[in-house]
XYZ file of C-alpha atoms in Angstrom:
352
model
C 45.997 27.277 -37.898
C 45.468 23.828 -36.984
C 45.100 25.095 -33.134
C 42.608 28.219 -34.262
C 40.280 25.530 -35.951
C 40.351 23.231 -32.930
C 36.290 22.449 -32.819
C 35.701 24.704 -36.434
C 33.364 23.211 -39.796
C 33.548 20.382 -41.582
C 35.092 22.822 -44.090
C 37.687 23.700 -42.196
C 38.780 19.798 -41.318
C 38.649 19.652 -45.009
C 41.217 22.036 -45.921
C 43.435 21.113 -42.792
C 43.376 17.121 -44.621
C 44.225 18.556 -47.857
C 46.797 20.170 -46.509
C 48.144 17.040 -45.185
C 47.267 15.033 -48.296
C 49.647 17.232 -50.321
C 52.442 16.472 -47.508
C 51.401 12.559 -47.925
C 50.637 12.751 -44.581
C 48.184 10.053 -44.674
C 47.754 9.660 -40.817
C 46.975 13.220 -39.930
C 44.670 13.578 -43.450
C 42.287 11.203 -42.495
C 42.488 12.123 -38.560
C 40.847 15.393 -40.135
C 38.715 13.581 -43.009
C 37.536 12.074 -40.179
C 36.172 14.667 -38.228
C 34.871 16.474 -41.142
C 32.315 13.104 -41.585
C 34.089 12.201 -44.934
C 34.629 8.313 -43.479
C 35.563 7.276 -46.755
C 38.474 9.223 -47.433
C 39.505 8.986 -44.103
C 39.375 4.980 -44.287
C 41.553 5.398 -47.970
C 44.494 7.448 -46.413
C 44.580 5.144 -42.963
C 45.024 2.124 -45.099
C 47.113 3.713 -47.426
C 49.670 4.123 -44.150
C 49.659 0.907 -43.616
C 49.439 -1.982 -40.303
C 49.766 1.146 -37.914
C 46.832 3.097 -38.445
C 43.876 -0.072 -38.563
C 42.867 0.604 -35.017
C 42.070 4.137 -35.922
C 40.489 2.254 -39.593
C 38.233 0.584 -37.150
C 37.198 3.472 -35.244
C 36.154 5.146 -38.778
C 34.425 1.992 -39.976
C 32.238 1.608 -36.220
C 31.823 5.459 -36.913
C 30.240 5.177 -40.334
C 28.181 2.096 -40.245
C 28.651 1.530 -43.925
C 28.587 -1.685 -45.622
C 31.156 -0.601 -48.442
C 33.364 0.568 -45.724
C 33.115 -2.166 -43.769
C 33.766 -5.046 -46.643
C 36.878 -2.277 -47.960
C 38.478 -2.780 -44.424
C 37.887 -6.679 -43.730
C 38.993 -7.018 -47.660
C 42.609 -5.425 -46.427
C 42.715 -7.363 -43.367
C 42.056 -10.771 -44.602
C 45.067 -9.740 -46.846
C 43.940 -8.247 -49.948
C 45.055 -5.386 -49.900
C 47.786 -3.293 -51.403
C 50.596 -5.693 -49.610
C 48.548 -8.779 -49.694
C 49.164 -9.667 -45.697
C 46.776 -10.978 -44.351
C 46.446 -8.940 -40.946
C 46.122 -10.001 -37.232
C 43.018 -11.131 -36.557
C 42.279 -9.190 -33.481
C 41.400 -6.704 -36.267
C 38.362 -8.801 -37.187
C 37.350 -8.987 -33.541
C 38.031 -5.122 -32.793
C 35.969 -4.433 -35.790
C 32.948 -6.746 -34.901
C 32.863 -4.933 -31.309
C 33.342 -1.706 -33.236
C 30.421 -2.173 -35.129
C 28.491 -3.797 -32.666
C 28.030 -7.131 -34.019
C 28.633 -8.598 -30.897
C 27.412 -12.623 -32.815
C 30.210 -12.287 -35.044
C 32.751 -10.574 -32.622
C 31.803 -13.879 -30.451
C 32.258 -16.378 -33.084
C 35.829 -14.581 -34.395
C 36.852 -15.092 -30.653
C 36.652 -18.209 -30.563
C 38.539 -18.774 -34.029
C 41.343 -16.169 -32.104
C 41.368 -17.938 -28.922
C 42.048 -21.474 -30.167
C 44.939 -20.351 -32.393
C 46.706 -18.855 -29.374
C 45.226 -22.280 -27.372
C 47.113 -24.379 -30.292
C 50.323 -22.964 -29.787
C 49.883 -23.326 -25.675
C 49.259 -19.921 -25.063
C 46.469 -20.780 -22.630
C 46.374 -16.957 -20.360
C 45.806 -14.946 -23.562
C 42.836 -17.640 -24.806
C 41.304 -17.806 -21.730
C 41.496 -14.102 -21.731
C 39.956 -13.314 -25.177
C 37.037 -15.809 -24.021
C 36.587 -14.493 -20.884
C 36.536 -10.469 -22.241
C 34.150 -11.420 -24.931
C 31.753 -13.540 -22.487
C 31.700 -10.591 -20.405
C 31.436 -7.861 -23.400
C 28.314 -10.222 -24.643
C 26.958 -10.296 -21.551
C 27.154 -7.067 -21.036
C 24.876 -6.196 -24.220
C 22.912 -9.263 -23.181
C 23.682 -10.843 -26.583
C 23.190 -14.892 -25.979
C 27.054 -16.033 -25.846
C 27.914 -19.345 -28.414
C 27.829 -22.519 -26.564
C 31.496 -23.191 -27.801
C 32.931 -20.292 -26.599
C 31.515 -21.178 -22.862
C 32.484 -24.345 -23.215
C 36.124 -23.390 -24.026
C 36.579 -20.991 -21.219
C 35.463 -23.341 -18.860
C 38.083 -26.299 -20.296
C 40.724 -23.583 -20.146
C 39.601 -22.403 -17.183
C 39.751 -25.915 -15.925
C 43.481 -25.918 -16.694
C 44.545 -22.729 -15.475
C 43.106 -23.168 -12.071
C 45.033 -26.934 -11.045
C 47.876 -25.137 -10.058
C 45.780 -22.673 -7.638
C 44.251 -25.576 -6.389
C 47.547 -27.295 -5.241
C 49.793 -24.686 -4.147
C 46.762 -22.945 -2.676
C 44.091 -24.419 -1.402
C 46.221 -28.012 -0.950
C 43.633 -29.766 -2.675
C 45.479 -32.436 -5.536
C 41.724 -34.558 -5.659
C 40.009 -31.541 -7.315
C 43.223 -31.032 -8.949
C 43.592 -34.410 -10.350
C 39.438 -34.300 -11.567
C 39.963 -31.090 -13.372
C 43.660 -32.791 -15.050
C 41.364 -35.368 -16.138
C 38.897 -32.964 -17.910
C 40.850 -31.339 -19.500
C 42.627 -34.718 -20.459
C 39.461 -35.937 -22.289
C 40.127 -32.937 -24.435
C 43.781 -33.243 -24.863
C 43.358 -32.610 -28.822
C 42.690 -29.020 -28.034
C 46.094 -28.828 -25.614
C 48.589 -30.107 -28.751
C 51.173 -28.020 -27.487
C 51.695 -29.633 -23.998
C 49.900 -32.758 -24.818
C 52.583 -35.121 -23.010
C 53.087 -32.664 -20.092
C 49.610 -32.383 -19.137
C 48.627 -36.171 -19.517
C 51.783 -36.783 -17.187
C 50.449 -34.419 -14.729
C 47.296 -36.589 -14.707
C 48.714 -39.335 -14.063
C 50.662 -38.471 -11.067
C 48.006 -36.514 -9.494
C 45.798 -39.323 -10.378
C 48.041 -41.731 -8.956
C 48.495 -39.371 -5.374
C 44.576 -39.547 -4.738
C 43.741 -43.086 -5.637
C 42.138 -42.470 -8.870
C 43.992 -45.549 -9.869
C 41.809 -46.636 -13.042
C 41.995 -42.655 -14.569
C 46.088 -42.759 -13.690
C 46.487 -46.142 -16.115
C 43.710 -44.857 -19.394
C 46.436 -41.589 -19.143
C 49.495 -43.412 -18.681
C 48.550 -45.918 -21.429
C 47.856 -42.656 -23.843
C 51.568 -41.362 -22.535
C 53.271 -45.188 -23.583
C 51.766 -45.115 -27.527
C 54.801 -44.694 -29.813
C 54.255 -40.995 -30.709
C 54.112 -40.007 -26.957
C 56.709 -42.348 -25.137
C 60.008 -40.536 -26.308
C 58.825 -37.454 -25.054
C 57.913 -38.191 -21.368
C 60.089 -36.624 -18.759
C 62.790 -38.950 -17.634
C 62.094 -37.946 -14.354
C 58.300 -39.999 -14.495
C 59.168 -42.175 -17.244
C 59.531 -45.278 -15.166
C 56.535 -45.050 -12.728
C 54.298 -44.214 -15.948
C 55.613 -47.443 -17.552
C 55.049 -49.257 -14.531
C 51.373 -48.070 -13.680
C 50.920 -49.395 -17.382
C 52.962 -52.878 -16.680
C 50.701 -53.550 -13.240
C 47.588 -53.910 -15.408
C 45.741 -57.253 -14.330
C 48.267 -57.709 -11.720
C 45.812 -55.902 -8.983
C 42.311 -53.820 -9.426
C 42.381 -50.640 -10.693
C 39.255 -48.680 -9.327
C 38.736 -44.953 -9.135
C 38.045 -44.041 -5.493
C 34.545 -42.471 -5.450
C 33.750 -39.311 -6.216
C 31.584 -37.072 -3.755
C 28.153 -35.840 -4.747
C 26.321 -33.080 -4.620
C 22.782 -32.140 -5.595
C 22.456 -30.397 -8.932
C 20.953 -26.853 -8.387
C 17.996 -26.974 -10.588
C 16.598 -30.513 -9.524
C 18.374 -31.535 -6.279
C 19.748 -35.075 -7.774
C 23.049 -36.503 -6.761
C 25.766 -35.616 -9.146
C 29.329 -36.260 -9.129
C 30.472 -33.218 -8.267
C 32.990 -32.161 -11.062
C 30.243 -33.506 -13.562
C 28.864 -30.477 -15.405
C 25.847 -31.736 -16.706
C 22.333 -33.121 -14.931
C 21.212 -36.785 -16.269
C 18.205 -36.094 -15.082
C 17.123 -32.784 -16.320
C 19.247 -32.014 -18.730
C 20.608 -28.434 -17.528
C 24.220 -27.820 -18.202
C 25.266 -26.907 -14.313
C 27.055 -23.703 -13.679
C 30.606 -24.518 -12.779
C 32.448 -22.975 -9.504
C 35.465 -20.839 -10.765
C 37.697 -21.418 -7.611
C 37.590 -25.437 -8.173
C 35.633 -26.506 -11.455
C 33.129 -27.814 -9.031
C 29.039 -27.752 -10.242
C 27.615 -25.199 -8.065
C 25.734 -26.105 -5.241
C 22.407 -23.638 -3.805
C 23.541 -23.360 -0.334
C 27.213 -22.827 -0.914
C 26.330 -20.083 -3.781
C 28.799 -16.549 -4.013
C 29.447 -14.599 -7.033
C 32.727 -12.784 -7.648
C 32.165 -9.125 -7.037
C 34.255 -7.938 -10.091
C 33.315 -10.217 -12.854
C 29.976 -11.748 -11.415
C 30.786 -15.212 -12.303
C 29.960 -17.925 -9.835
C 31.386 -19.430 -7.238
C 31.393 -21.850 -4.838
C 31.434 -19.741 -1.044
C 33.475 -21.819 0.711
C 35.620 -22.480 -1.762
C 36.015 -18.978 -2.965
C 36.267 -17.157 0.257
C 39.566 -19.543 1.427
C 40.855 -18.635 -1.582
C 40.617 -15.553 -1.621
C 41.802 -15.240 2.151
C 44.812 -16.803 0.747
C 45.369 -15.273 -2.432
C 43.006 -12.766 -3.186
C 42.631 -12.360 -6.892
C 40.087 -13.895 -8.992
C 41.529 -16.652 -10.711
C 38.686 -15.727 -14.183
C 39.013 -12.142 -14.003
C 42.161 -11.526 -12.334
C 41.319 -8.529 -10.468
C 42.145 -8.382 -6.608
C 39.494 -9.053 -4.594
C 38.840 -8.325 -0.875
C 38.174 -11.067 1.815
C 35.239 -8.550 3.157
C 33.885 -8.128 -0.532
C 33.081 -12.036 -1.375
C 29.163 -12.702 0.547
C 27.202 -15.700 0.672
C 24.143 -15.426 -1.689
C 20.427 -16.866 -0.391
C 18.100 -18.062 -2.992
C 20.436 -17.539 -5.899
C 19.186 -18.107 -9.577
C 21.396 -20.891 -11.530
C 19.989 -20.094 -14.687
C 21.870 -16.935 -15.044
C 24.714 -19.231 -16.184
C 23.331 -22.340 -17.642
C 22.460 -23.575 -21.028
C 20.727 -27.111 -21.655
C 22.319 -29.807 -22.735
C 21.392 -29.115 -26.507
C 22.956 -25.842 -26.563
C 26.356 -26.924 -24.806
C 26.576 -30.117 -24.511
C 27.279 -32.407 -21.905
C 30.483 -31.328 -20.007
C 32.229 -34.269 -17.697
């Protein structure tokens, strides 16, 4: 019967759910509550099934656009429901998009990402942030400051080890360590791993004053016990040195900021002098330059072209997106517009 009714009334979806309502069937009853437009009692028997049945909760909810609906379902997944669990909160996200309340998906993205961030799982943040960034853009919804400013300090991280094994290049490497090492309190997982790595890579390219604020951080009572044996010694040493010769960063290269033209370091993120918040390259962390301008051709964020195209010779997947790219795809762009993917220094911040 079920079959012969495939694409039949709202009457006939009724009687098929009642049918599996008197079976306590609850998954199947409000798959066909459901299609007969009777959201509400299709929401009641999903829940009443329990964790496996929210995605198809959310589907209901986006379907119905109801505000009782909508507080009934985030009421059972912020745990109070029936079981009193609170649920994962991917639901909350899901249901934002669902919905299409793409500020609050945002916002819950951010919460989601930096509780995976917290316990060092850096690929599923950065993913969350980047899906959302490009989900928002999509829609052309404005995207939170924080949430751009997180992907780019876990981008930041994620991309060191491309940059060494890669592209050979440890000073970029080293610049981003130390960006990310201004942040450490949003790394508290790895906190003594990653402000070794800084130092060392530090160390390798001369950035002798950044190697000794790091390796100072690494000798504090709560950290030393839980450096690596293996750099224990040389980190205690940079730190002993101190006064005994000058400890100088070497120099960093400059180049001109894409909405003014000044001279600015060239990992720095923001313009002193007009305030922009520069569009970062996603190959190296770099500020984007005009005449060295590419875009990824999967995810359309920016890129430095000589930067990118090695890389991608080399390696050919995106390290944001992670799709595969090929060499002949990645094209120099003339007169490109950095505004697409800049936000003043009130909205984000300044960025080193």
């Amino acid at each position: 019967y079920q079959r012969r009714v495939h694409g039949g009334s709202p009457e006939d979806y009724v009687g098929i759910a009642q049918y599996y309502d008197s079976k306590s069937d609850w998954a199947n009853a409000g798959d066909f509550f459901s299609k007969a437009g009777q959201y509400s009692k299709a929401l009641k028997r999903y829940l009443q099934y329990g964790d496996t049945q929210i995605n198809k909760a959310i589907d209901v909810v986006g379907k119905a656009r109801s505000d009782s609906l909508t507080h009934a379902l985030i009421d059972f997944l912020m745990g109070e429901g029936a079981d009193g669990t609170p649920k994962d909160p991917n639901y909350i996200f899901r249901l934002y998009m669902a919905l299409g309340n793409y500020e609050k998906a945002g916002k819950t993205a951010v919460i989601i990402a930096r509780q995976e961030q917290d316990v060092g799982n850096y690929r599923v943040a950065h993913r969350m942030l980047y899906d959302t960034h490009k989900e928002l853009q999509d829609q052309k919804i404005r995207i939170p400051s924080d949430l751009k400013r997180n992907l780019m300090l876990l981008h930041s991280y994620i991309i060191v080890k491309t940059l060494v094994k890669v592209m050979g290049d440890h000073e970029t490497s080293a610049r981003m360590l130390i960006r990310v090492a201004k942040n450490i309190s949003k790394f508290p997982k790895h906190t003594v791993p990653i402000l070794t790595s800084t130092v060392i890579e530090c160390q390798r390219v001369g950035l002798l004053e950044s190697a000794f604020e790091q390796a100072s951080i690494l000798v504090s009572p709560e950290n030393r016990g839980k450096i690596d044996d293996k750099y224990k010694k040389k980190i205690e040493t940079i730190v002993r040195k101190k006064g005994k010769e000058e400890l100088v960063d070497a120099e960093e290269p400059t180049t001109p900021c894409p909405f003014c033209g000044t001279m600015t370091p060239e990992t720095t993120l923001d313009c002193l002098n007009c305030k922009n918040h520069v569009p970062y390259c996603i190959a190296t962390g770099k500020h984007m330059v005009l005449n060295d301008w590419t875009f990824c051709p999967s995810c359309h964020f920016p890129a430095l072209y000589s930067s990118f195209s090695k890389l991608i010779q080399e390696d050919r997947t995106c390290p944001m997106c992670e799709q595969e790219i090929a060499p002949t795809a990645v094209r120099k762009v003339d007169n490109p517009d950095p505004r697409s993917f800049a936000t003043t220094e009130d909205e984000g911040g300044p960025a080193e």
